[in-house]
CSV table of C-alpha atoms and ligand atoms in Angstrom, one decimal:
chain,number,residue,atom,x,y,z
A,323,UNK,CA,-14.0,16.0,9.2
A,324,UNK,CA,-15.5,12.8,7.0
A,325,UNK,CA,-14.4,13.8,4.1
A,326,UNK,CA,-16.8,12.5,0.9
A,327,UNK,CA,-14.3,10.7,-0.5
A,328,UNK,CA,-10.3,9.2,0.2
A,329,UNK,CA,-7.4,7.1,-0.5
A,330,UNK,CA,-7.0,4.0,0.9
A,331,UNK,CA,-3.6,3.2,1.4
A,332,UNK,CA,-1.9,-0.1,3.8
A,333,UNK,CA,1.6,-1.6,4.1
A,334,UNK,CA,1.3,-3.0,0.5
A,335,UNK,CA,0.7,-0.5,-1.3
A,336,UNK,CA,3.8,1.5,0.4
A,337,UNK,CA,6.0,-1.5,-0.4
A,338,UNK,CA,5.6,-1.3,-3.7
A,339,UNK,CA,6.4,2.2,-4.2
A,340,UNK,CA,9.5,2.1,-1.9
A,341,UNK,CA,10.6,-1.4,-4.0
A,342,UNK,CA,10.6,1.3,-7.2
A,343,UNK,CA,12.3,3.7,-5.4
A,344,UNK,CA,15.4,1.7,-5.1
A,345,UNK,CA,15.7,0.4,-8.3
A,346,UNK,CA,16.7,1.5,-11.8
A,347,UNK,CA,13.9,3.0,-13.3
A,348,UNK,CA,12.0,5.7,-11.4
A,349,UNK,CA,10.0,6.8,-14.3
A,350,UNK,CA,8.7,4.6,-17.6
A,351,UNK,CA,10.1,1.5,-17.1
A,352,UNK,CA,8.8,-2.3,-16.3
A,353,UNK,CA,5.9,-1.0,-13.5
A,354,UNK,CA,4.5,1.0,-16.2
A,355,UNK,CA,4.2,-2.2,-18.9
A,356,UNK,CA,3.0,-4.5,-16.0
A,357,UNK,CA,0.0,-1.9,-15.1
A,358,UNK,CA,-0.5,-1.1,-18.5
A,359,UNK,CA,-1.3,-4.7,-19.2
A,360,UNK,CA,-3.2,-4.9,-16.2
A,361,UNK,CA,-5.7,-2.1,-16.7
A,362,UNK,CA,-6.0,-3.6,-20.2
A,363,UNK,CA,-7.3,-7.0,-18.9
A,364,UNK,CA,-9.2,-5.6,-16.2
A,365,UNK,CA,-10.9,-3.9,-19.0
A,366,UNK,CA,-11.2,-7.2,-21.0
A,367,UNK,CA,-9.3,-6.1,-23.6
A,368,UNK,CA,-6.1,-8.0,-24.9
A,369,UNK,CA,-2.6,-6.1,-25.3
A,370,UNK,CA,-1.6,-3.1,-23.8
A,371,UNK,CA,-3.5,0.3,-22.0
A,372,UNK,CA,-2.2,3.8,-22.5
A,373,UNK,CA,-1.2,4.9,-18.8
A,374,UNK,CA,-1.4,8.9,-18.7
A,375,UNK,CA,-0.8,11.3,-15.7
A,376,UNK,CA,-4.4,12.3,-14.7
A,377,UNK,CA,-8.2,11.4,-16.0
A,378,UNK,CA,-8.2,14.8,-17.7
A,379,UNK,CA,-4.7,13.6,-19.4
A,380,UNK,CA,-6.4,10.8,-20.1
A,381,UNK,CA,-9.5,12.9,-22.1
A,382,UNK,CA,-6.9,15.1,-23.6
A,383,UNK,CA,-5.0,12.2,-25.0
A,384,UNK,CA,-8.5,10.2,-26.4
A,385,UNK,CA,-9.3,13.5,-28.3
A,386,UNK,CA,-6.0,14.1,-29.7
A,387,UNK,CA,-6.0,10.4,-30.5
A,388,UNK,CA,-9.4,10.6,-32.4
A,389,UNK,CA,-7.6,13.3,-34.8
A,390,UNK,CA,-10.4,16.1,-33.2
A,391,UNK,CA,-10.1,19.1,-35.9
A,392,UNK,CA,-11.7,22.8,-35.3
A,393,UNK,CA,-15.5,22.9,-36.0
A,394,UNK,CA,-16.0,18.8,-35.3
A,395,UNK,CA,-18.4,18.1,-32.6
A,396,UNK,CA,-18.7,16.7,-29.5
A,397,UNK,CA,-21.6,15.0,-28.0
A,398,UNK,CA,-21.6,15.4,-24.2
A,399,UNK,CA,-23.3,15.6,-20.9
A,400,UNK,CA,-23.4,17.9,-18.7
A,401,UNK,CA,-23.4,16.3,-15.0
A,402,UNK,CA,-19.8,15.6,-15.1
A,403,UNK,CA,-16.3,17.2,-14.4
A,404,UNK,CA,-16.1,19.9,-16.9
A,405,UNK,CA,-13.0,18.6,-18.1
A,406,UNK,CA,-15.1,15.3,-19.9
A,407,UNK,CA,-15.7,18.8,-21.9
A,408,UNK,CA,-12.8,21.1,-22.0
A,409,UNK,CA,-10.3,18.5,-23.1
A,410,UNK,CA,-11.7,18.3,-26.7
A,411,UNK,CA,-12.0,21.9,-26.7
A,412,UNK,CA,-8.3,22.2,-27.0
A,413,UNK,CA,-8.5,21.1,-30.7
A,414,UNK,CA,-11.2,23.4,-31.6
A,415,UNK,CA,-13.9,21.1,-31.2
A,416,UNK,CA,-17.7,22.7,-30.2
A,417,UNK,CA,-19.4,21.3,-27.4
A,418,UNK,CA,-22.4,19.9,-27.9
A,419,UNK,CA,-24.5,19.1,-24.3
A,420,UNK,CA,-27.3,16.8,-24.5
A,421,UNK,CA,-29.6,15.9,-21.4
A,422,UNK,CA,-29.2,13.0,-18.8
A,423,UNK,CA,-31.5,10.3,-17.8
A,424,UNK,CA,-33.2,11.0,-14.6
A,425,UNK,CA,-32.4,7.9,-12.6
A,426,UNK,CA,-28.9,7.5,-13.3
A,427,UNK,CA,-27.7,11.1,-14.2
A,428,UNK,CA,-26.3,9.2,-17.6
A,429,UNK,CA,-26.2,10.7,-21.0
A,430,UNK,CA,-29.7,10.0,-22.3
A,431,UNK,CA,-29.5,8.4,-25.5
A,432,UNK,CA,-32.9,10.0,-27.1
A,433,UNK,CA,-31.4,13.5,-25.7
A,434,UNK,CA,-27.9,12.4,-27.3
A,435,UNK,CA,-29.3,11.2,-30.8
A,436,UNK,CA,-31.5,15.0,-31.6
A,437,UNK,CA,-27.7,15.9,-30.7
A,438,UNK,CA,-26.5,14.6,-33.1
A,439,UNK,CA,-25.2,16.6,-36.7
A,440,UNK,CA,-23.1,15.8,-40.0
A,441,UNK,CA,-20.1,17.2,-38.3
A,442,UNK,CA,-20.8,14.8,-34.9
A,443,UNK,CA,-17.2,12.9,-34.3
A,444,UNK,CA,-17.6,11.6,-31.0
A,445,UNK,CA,-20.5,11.1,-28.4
A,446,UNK,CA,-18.9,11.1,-24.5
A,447,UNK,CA,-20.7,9.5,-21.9
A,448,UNK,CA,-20.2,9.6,-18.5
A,449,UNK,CA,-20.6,7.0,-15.9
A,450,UNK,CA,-21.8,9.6,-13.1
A,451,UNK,CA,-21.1,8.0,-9.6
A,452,UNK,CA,-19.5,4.6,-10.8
A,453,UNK,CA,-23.3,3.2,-13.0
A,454,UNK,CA,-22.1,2.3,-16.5
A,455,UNK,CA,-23.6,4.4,-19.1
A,456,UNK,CA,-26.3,3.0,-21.4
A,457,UNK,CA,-23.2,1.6,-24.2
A,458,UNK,CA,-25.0,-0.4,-26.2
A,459,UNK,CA,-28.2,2.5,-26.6
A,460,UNK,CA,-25.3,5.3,-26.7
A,461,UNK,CA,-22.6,3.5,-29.3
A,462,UNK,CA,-25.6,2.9,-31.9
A,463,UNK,CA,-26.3,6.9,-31.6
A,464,UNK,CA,-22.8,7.2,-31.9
A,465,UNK,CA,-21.8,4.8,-34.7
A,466,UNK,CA,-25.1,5.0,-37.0
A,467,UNK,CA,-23.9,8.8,-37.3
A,468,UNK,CA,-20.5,7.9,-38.2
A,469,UNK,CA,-19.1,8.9,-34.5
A,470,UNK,CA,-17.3,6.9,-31.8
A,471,UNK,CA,-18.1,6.3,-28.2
A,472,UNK,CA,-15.6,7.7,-25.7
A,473,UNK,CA,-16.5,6.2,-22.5
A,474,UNK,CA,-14.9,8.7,-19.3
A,475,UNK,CA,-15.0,5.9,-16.5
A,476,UNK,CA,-13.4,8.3,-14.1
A,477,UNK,CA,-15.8,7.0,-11.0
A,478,UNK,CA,-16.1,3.2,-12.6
A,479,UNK,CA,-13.3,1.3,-12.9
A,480,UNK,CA,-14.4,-2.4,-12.3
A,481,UNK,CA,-17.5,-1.6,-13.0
A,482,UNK,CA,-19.1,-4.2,-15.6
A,483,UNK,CA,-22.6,-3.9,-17.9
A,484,UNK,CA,-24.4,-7.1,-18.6
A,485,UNK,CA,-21.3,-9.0,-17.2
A,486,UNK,CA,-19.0,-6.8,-19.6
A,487,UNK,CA,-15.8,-5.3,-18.2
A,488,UNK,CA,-16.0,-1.0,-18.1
A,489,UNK,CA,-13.6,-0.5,-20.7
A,490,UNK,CA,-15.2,-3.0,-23.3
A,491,UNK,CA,-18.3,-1.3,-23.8
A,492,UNK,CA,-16.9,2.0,-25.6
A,493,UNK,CA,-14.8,2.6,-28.7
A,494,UNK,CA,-12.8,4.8,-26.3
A,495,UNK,CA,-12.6,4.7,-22.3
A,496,UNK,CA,-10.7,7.0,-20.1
A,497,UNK,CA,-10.1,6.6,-16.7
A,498,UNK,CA,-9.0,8.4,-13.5
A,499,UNK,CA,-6.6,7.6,-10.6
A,500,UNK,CA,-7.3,10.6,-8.2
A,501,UNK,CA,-7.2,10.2,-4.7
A,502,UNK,CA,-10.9,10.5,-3.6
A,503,UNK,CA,-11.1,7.5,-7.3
A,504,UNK,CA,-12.3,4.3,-6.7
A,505,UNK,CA,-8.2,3.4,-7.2
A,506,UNK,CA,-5.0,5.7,-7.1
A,507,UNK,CA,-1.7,6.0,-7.9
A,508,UNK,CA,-1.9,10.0,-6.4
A,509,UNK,CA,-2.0,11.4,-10.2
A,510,UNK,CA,-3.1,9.1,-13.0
A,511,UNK,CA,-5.4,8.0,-15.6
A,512,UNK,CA,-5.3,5.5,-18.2
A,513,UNK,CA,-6.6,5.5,-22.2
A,514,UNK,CA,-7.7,2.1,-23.5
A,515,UNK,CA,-9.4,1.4,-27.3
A,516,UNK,CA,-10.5,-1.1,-29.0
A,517,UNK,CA,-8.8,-0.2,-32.4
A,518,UNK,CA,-5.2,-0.7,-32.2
A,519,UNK,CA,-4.4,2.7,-34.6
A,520,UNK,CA,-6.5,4.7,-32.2
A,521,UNK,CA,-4.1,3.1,-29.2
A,522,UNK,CA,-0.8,3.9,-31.3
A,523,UNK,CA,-2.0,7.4,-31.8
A,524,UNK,CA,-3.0,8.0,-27.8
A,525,UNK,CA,0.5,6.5,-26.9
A,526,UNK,CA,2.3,8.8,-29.3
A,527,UNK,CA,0.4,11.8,-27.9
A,528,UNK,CA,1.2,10.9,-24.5
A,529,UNK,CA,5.3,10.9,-25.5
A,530,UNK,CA,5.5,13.8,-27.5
A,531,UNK,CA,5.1,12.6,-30.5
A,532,UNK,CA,8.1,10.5,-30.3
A,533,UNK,CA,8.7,7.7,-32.6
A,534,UNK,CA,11.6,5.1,-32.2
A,535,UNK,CA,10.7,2.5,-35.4
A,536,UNK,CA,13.4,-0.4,-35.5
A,537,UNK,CA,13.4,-0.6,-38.8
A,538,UNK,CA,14.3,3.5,-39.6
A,539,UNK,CA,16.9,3.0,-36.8
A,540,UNK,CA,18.3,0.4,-38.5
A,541,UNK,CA,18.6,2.1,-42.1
A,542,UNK,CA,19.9,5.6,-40.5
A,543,UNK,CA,21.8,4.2,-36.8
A,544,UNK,CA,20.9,3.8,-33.4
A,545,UNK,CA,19.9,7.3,-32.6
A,546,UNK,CA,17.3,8.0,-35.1
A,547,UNK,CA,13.8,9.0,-34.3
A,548,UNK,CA,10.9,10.7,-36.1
A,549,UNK,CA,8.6,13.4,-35.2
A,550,UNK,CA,5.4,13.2,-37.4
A,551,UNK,CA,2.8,14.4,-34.7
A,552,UNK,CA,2.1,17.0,-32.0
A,553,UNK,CA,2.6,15.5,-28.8
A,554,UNK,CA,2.4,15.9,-24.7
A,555,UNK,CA,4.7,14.6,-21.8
A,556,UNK,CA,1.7,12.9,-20.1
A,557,UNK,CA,4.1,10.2,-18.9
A,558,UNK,CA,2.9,8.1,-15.8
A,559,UNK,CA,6.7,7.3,-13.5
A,560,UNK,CA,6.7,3.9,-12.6
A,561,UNK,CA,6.7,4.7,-8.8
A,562,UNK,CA,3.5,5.8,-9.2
A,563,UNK,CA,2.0,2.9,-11.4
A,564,UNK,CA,3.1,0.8,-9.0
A,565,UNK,CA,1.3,1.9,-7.1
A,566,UNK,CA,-1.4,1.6,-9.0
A,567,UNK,CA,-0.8,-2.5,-9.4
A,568,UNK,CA,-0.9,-2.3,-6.1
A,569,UNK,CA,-4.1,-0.8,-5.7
A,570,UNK,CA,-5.8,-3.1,-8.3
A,571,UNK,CA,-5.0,-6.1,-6.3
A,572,UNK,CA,-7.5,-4.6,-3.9
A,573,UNK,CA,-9.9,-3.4,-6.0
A,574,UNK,CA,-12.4,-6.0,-5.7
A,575,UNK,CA,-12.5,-5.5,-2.0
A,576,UNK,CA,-12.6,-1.8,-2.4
A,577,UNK,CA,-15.7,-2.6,-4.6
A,578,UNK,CA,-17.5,-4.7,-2.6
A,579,UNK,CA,-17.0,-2.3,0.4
A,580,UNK,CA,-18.6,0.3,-1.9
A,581,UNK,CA,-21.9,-1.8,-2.8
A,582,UNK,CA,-21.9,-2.6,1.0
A,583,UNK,CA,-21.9,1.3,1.9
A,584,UNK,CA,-24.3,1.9,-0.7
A,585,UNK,CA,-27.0,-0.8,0.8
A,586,UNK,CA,-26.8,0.6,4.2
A,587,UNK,CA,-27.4,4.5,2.9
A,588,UNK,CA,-30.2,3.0,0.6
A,589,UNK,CA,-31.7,1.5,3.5
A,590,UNK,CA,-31.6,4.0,5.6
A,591,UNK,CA,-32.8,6.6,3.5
A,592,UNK,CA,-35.4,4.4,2.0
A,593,UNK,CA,-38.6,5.3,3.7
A,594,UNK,CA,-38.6,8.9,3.4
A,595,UNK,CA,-40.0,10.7,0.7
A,596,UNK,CA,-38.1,13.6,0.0
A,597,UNK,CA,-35.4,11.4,-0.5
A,598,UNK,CA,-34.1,10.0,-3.8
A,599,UNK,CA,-31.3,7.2,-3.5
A,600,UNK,CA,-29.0,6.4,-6.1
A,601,UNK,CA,-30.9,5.1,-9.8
A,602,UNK,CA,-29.5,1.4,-10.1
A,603,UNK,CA,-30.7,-0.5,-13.5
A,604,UNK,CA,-30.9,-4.1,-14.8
A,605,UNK,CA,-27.8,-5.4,-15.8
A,606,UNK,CA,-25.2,-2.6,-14.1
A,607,UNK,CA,-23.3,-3.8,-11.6
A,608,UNK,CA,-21.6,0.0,-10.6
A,609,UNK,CA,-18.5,1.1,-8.6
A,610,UNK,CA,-19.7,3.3,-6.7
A,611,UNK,CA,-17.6,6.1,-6.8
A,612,UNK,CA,-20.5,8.3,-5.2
A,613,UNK,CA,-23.2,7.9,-3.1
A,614,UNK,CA,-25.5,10.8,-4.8
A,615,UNK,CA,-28.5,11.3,-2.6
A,616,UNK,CA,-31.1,13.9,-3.8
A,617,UNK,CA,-33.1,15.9,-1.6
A,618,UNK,CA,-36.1,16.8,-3.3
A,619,UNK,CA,-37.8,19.6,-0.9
A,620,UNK,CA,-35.5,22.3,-2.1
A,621,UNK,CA,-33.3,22.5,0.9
A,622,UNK,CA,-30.1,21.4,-0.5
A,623,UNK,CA,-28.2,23.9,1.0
A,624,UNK,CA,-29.4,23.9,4.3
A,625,UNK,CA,-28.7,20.2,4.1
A,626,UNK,CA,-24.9,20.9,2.9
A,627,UNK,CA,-24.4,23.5,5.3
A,628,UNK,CA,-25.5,21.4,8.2
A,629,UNK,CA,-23.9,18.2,7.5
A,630,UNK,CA,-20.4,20.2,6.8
A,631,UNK,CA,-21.0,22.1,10.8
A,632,UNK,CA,-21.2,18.9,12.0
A,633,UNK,CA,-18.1,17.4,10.3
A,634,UNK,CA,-19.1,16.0,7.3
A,635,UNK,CA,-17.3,17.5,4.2
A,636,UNK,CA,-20.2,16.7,1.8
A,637,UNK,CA,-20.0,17.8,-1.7
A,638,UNK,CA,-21.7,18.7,-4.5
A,639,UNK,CA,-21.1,16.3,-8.5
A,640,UNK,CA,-21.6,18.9,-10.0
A,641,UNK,CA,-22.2,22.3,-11.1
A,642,UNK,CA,-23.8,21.7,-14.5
A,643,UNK,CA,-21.1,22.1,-17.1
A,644,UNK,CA,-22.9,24.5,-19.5
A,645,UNK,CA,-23.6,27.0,-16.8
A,646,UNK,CA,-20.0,27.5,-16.3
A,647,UNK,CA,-19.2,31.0,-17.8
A,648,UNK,CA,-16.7,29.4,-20.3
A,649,UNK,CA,-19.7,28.2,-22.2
A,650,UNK,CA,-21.8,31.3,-21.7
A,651,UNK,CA,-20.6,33.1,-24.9
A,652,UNK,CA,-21.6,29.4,-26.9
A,653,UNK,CA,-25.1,30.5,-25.8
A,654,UNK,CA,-25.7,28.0,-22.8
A,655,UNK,CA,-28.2,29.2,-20.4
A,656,UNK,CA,-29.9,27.3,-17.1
A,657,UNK,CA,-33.0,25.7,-18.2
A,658,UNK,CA,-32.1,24.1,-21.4
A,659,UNK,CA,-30.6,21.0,-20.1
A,660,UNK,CA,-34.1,20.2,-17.3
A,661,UNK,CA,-33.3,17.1,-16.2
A,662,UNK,CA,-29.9,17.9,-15.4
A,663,UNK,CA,-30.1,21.1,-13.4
A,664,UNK,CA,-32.7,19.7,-11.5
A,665,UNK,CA,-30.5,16.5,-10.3
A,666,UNK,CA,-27.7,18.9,-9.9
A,667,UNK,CA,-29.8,21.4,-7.9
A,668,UNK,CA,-31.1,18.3,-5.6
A,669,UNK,CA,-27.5,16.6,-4.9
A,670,UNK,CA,-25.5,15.9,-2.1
A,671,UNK,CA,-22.4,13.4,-2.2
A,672,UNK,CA,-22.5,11.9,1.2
A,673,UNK,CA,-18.9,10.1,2.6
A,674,UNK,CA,-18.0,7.1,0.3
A,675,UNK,CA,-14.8,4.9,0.5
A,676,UNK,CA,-13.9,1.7,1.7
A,677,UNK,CA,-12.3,3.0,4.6
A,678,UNK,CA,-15.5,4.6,5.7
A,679,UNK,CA,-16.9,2.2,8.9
A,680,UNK,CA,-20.3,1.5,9.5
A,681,UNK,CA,-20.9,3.7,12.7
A,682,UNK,CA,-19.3,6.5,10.4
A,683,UNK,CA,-22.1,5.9,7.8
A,684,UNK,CA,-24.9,5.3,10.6
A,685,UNK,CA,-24.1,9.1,12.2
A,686,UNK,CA,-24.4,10.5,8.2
A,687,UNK,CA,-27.8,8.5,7.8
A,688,UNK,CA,-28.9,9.5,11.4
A,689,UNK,CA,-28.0,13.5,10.7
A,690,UNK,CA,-29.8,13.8,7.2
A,691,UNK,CA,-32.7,11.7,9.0
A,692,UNK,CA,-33.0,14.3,11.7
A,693,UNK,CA,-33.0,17.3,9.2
A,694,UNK,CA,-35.1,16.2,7.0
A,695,UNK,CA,-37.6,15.6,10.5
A,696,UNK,CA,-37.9,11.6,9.5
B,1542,PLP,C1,-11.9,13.2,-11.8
B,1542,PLP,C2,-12.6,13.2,-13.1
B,1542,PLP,C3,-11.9,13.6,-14.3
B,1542,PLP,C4,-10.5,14.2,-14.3
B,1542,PLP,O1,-9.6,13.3,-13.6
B,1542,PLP,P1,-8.2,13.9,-12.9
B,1542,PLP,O2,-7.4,12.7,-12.6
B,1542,PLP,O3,-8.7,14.6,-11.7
B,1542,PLP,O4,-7.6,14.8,-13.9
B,1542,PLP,C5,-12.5,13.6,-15.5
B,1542,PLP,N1,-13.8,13.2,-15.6
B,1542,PLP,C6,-14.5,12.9,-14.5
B,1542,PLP,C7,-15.9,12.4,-14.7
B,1542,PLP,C8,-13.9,12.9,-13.2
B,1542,PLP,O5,-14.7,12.6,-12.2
C-alpha cells in the first residue's frame, strides 16, 4: 500500500533521539528550549515557541490562552480537522462556520466578515493542504471587529506569504507534528504569538497552571509556587523534540521534494477536464502537505475505491465539519456552507511525502488517467 501520507525518518534523526535517551533529561529539559527557539525563528519571530504534545494540544492551548469564555465566538471553516473547531468548544465557545474560497479551500474572507458578531473573539483560518491562508484579508476581518487571527498551520510549516515566514502572518499560529505532517516528532505541536502575554498564558496552560516566579520564591523559600490558572500537562519530552530539531534540519529538502511532487501530479493531470489540481495564488509559496485533486464528474468514490484496490491508500481532507452530528443540534445542515461541500464532495488526497519516488507518483497519475478514460 502507498499510503497518502508518512514519516520520513534516516540515521539522523535516530541519533538524536537515542543521544536523549542517555542523558539526564528525558522529558522538559535543554531539547525542548533549543526546538522551542527553533520553531520560533523558523516562524520569524524572536524569543521562544510554546512546544505542546499534539496540533489539537496546540488549538486547545491557543484558546485557553485567548481567555475563550462561554457564549464568545469563533470564526471558522469548515474543510479542516474538526478539531480546528472542537478545541474552543471546551471553553464554551459557539462555532461559528463561514465558507471557503474555491481555489484554495481557505477561509474566505467576505464569507468570514458577514460572520462576524459583537461577541466574535477569534477568526481561525486554516491553511488546507500546506497554501497559506489569505492573512492580511482575514486579520483585518478579524481585528476591525475587535478579534484575533489564530492561524492552525497544521499542513504548512515553512510555508511563507509574500516572502513572510507561516507563523508571522497571524496573531496566533498552531502547528502540528503528526506523522503523515510535513515534520514529526511522532506526537507534537507547537503554539507561537506575537504578544508576549498571549505566549506566557499558552505556556502556563500547557504546565498546569504552574508558576515558579523568582522573586515569590525568594520572599517565601525555594519551594514556593503559585497556582492562579487552570492548566493542562501538554508537555512535549525532550526525546521527542529532538526529534523534532532533527527533522527541521531537513525540512527544506522535505519542502522542496513536496513542490517537486506537486509539479509532476499537476502536469500530469493538467490536460483533462474533469480534473481540478491544487488552487496555487500570487505570493504563496505552500508546503504542501496535500496533494488535493478534485474530480469534478461526480465519481469520487469510484475513484477512491479503485485507486485503494490497487494499493493506493487515498484519502479524503475532509468530511465537512458542520455535518458532523456534534454540530447537528447547533442547527448545521448540508447546503449551507456551498462551496465547501462541493470541494469536499469532489476530493481525493493522492500519496504525498518526500519519500514518495517518481515511478511511485507516475503509476498514481497513470491509474486516475485510465479511470477517468484520458
Ligand atoms: C492534524 C491536524 C490537527 C491536529 O493535530 P494532531 O497533532 O493530530 O492532534 C489540527 N488541525 C489540522 C488542520 C490538522 O490537519
Amino acid at each position: 500500500m502507498l499510503p497518502y501520507g508518512r514519516q520520513s525518518i534516516d540515521r539522523s534523526d535516530i541519533d538524536a533521539v537515542v543521544s536523549v535517551l542517555q542523558g539526564d533529561w528525558l522529558t522538559t529539559g535543554p531539547a525542548v528550549d533549543t526546538f522551542e527557539r527553533e520553531i520560533a525563528s523558523l516562524a520569524g519571530l524572536s524569543g521562544q515557541s510554546v512546544s505542546v504534545t499534539s496540533g489539537t494540544a496546540a488549538l486547545h492551548t491557543a484558546y485557553g490562552a485567548m481567555q475563550l469564555k462561554p457564549g464568545d465566538e469563533i470564526v471558522t471553516t469548515p474543510l479542516t480537522f474538526f478539531a480546528t473547531a472542537t478545541c474552543a468548544m471546551w471553553f464554551g465557545a459557539k462555532i461559528v462556520f463561514a465558507d471557503v474560497s474555491e481555489d484554495t479551500g481557505n477561509l474566505d474572507p467576505e464569507a468570514a466578515a458577514s460572520a462576524i458578531t459583537s461577541r466574535t473573539r477569534a477568526v481561525a483560518g486554516v491553511d488546507y493542504a500546506g497554501h497559506p491562508i489569505d492573512a492580511p484579508a482575514l486579520s483585518k476581518v478579524a481585528h476591525d471587529a475587535g478579534a484575533l487571527l489564530l492561524e492552525d498551520a497544521a499542513h504548512s510549516i515553512a510555508g511563507t506569504l509574500d516572502g513572510m515566514p507561516v507563523g508571522s502572518l497571524a496573531d496566533v499560529t498552531t502547528f502540528s507534528f503528526f506523522p503523515t505532517k510535513n515534520l514529526t516528532t511522532a506526537e507534537g505541536g507547537a503554539v507561537v504569538a506575537r504578544d508576549a502575554d498571549l505566549l506566557e498564558r499558552a505556556r502556563l496552560f500547557k504546565s498546569i497552571g504552574y508558576e515558579r516566579v523568582p522573586e515569590q520564591m525568594a520572599e517565601h523559600g525555594g519551594w514556593y509556587y503559585e497556582v492562579n490558572s487552570l492548566g493542562l500537562n501538554y508537555r512535549l519530552p525532550d526525546v521527542l523534540a529532538a526529534l523534532g530539531s532533527s527533522q527541521l534540519k531537513r525540512l527544506p529538502a522535505f519542502k522542496a521534494r513536496r513542490q517537486e511532487i506537486t509539479d509532476r501530479y499537476n502536469a500530469g493531470f493538467a490536460d483533462i477536464d474533469v480534473l481540478r489540481t491544487p488552487g496555487h495564488r500570487a505570493g504563496a509559496s505552500p508546503m504542501w502537505h496535500l496533494y488535493p485533486l478534485r474530480i469534478l464528474d461526480g465519481r469520487r468514490r469510484a475513484l477512491f475505491d479503485h485507486l485503494r484496490a490497487n494499493e493506493i491508500a487515498v484519502q479524503v481532507n475532509y468530511i465537512p465539519v458542520h455535518l458532523q452530528p456534534i454540530f447537528a443540534e447547533q442547527g448545521y445542515r448540508p447546503g449551507m456552507f456551498p462551496v465547501a461541500e462541493a470541494y469536499s464532495d469532489a476530493e481525493i488526497s493522492l500519496p504525498m511525502y518526500p519519500d514518495l519516488t517518481d515511478d511511485q507518483v507516475d503509476r498514481v497519475i497513470d491509474l486516475v488517467r485510465t479511470f477517468v478514460g484520458a
